[in-house]
mmCIF file of C-alpha atoms in Angstrom:
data_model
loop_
_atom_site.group_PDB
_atom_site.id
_atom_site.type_symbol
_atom_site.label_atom_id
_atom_site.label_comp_id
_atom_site.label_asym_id
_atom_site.label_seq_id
_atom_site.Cartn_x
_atom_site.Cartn_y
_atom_site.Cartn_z
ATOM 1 C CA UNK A 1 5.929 -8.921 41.085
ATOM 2 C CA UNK A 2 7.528 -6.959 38.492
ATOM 3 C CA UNK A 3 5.689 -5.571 35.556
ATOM 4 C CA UNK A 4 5.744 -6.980 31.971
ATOM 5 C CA UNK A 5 7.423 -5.196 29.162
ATOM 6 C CA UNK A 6 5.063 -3.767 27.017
ATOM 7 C CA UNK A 7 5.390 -3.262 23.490
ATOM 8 C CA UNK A 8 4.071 -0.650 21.326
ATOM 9 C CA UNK A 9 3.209 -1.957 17.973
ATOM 10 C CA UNK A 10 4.641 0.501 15.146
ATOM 11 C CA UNK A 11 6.507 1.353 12.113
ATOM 12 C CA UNK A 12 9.809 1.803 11.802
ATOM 13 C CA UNK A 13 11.867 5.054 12.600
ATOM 14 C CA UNK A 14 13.630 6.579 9.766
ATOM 15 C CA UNK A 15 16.426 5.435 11.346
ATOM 16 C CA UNK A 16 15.695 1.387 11.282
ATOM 17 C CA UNK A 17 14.609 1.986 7.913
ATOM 18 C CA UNK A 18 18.020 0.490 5.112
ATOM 19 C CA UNK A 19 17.571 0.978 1.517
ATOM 20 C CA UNK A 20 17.458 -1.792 -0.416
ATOM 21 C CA UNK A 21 15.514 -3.879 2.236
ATOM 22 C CA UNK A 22 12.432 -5.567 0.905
ATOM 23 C CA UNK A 23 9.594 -6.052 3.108
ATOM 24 C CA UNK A 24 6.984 -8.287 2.579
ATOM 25 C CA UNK A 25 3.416 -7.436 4.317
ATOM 26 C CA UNK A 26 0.931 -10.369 5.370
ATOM 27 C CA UNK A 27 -1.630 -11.293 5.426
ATOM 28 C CA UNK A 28 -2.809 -10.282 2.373
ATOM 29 C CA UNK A 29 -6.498 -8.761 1.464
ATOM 30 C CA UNK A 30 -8.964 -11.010 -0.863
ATOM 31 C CA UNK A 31 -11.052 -8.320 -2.440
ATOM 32 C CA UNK A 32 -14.702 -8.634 -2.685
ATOM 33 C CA UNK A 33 -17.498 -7.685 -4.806
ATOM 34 C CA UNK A 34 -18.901 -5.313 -2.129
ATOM 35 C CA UNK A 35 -15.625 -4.145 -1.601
ATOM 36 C CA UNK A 36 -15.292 -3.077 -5.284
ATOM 37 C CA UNK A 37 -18.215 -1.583 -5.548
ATOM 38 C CA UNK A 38 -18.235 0.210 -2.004
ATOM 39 C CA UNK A 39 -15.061 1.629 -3.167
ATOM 40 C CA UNK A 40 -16.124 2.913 -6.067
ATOM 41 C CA UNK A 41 -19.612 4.634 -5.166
ATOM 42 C CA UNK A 42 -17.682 6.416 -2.095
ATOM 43 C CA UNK A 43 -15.370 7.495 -4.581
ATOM 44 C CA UNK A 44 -17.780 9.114 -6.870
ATOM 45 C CA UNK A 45 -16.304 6.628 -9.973
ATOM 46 C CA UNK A 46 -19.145 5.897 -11.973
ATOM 47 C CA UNK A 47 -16.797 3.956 -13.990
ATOM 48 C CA UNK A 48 -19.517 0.565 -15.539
ATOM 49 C CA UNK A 49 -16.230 -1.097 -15.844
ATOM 50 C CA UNK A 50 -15.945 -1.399 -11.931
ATOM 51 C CA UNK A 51 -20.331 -1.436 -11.365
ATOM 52 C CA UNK A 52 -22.292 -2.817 -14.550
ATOM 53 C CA UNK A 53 -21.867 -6.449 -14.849
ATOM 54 C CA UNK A 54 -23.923 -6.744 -18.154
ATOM 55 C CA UNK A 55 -21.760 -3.889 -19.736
ATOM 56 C CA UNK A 56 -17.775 -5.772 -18.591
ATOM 57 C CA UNK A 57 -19.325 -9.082 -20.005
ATOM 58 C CA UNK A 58 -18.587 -7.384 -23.373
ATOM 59 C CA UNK A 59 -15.295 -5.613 -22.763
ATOM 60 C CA UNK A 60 -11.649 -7.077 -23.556
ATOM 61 C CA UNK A 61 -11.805 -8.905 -20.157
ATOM 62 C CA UNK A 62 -15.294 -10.218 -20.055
ATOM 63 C CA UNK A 63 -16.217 -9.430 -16.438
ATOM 64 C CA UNK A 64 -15.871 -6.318 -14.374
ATOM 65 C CA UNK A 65 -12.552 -5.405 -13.020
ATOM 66 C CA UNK A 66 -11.757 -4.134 -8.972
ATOM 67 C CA UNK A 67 -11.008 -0.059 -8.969
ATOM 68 C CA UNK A 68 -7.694 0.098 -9.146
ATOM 69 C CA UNK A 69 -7.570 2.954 -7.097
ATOM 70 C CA UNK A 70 -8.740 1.026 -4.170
ATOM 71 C CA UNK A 71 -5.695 -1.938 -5.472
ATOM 72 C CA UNK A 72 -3.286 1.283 -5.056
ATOM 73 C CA UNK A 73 -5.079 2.019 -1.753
ATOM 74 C CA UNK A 74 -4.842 -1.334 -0.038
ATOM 75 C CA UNK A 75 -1.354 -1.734 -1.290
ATOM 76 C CA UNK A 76 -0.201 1.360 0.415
ATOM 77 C CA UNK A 77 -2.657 0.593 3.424
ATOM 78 C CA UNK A 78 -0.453 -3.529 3.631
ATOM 79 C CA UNK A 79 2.656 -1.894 4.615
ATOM 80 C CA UNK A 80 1.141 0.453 7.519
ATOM 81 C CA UNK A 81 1.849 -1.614 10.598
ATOM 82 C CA UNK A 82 5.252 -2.462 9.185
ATOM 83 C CA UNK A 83 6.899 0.515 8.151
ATOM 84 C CA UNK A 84 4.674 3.677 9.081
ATOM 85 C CA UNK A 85 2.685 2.899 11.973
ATOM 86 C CA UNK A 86 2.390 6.075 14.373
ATOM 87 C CA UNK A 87 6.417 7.187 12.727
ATOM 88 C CA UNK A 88 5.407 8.734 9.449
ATOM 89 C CA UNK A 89 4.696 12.457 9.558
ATOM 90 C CA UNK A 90 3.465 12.916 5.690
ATOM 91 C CA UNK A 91 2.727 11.451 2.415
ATOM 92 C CA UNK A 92 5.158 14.046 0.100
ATOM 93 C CA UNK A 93 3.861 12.120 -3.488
ATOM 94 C CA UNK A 94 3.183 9.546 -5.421
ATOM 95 C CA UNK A 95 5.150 8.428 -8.399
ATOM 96 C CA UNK A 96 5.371 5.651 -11.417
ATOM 97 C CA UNK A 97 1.884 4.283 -10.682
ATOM 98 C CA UNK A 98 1.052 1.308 -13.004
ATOM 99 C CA UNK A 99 -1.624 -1.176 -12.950
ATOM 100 C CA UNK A 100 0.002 -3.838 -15.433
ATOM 101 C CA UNK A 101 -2.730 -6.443 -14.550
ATOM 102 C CA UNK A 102 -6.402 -6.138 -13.172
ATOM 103 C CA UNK A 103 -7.695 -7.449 -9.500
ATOM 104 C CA UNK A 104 -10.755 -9.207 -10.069
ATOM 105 C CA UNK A 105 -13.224 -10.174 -7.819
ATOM 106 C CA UNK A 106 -12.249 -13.006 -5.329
ATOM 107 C CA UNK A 107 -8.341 -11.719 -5.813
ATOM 108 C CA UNK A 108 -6.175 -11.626 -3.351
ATOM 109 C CA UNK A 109 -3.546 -8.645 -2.624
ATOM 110 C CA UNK A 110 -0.169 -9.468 -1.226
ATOM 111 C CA UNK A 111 2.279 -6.370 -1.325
ATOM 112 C CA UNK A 112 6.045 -5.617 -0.425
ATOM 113 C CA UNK A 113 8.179 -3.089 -0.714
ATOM 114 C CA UNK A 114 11.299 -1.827 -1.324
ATOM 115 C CA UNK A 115 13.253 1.244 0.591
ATOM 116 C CA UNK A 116 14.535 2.698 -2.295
ATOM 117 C CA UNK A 117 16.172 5.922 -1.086
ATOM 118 C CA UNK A 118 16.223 7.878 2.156
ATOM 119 C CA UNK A 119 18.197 11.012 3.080
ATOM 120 C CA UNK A 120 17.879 13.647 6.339
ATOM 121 C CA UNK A 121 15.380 16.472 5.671
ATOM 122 C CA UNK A 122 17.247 20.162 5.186
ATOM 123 C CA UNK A 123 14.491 21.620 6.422
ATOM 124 C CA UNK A 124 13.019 19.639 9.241
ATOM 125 C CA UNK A 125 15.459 18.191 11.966
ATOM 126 C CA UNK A 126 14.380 14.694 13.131
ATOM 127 C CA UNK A 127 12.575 13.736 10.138
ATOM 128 C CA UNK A 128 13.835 11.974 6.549
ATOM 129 C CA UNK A 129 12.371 11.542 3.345
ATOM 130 C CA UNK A 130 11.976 7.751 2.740
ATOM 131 C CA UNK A 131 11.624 6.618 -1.076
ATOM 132 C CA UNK A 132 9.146 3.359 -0.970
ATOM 133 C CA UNK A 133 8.238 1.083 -4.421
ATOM 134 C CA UNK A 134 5.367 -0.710 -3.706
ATOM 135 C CA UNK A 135 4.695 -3.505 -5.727
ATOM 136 C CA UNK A 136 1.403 -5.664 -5.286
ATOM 137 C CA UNK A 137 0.668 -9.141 -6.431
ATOM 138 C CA UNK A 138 -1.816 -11.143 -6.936
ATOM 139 C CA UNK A 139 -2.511 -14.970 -5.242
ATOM 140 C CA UNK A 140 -1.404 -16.041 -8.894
ATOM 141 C CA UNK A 141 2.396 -14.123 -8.138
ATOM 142 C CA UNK A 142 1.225 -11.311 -10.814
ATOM 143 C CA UNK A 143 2.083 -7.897 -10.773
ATOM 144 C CA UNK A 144 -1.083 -5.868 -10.372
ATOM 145 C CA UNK A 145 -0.146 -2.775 -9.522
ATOM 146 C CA UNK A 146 3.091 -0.911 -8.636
ATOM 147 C CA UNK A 147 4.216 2.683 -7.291
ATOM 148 C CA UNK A 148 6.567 4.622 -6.004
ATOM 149 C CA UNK A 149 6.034 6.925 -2.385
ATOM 150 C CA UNK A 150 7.646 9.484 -0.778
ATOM 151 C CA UNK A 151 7.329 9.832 3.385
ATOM 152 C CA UNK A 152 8.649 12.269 5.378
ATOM 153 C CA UNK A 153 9.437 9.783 8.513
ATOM 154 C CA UNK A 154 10.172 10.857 12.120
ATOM 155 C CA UNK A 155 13.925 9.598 13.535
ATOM 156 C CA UNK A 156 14.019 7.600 16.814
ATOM 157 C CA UNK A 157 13.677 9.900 19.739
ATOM 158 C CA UNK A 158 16.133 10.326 21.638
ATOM 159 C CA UNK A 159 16.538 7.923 24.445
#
């Protein structure tokens, strides 16, 4: 009996990787009220926007919003097992962050991205940089959040 091919789930070398490819990551996340506030009291955010339900009643949007920082997070965290899994060697920055609608509780998180740019590193041989734009969405289609990432990606080893 011969074995079974196995398969290794990853992300994608830098070389698999073509800019102007949009991937889109499923399933999405539904975001909960103990996930919001979790988040936050980890995070040290004291923020009564994100914790104190009597206080949002009487702000601009009437109810508390989800930390936006954990909307950023969990976008970044969607695309893992598509593009980065067990390939990327380092977060380099994070750029053009914008929130232009809040997650509320009971919203659901569906992100894609885009491969910008890529280019060989100078400095490291068998890695790139990869350029990613994030963009997340809500269940309603809406634009909740958006940024832009550099990776420094590992190239296929050699066979």
């Amino acid at each position: 009996m011969t074995e079974p091919e196995r398969i290794v789930q990853r992300g994608l070398w830098f070389d698999e990787m073509t800019v102007g490819t949009v991937y889109e990551h499923r399933p999405g996340r539904t975001v909960t009220e103990a996930d919001n506030v979790l988040f936050t009291t980890l995070t040290m955010n004291t923020q009564a926007l994100h914790l104190d339900a009597a206080y949002s009643v009487n702000t601009a949007f009437g109810e508390r919003l989800v930390n936006s920082m954990w909307t950023l997070s969990t976008l970044v965290g969607l695309s893992v097992a598509q593009l980065t899994q067990g390939t990327i060697v380092a977060n380099l920055g994070f750029s053009e962050i914008s929130f232009p609608k809040p997650m509320l509780h009971g919203d659901t998180l569906y992100g894609e991205t885009v491969i910008a740019d890529k280019r060989e590193s100078a400095s490291r041989p068998g890695e790139g940089v990869v350029t990613f734009e994030h963009t997340g969405r809500n269940q309603h289609g809406d634009v909740v959040a958006r940024a832009v990432r550099k990776t420094l990606v590992r190239m296929a080893p050699a066979s």
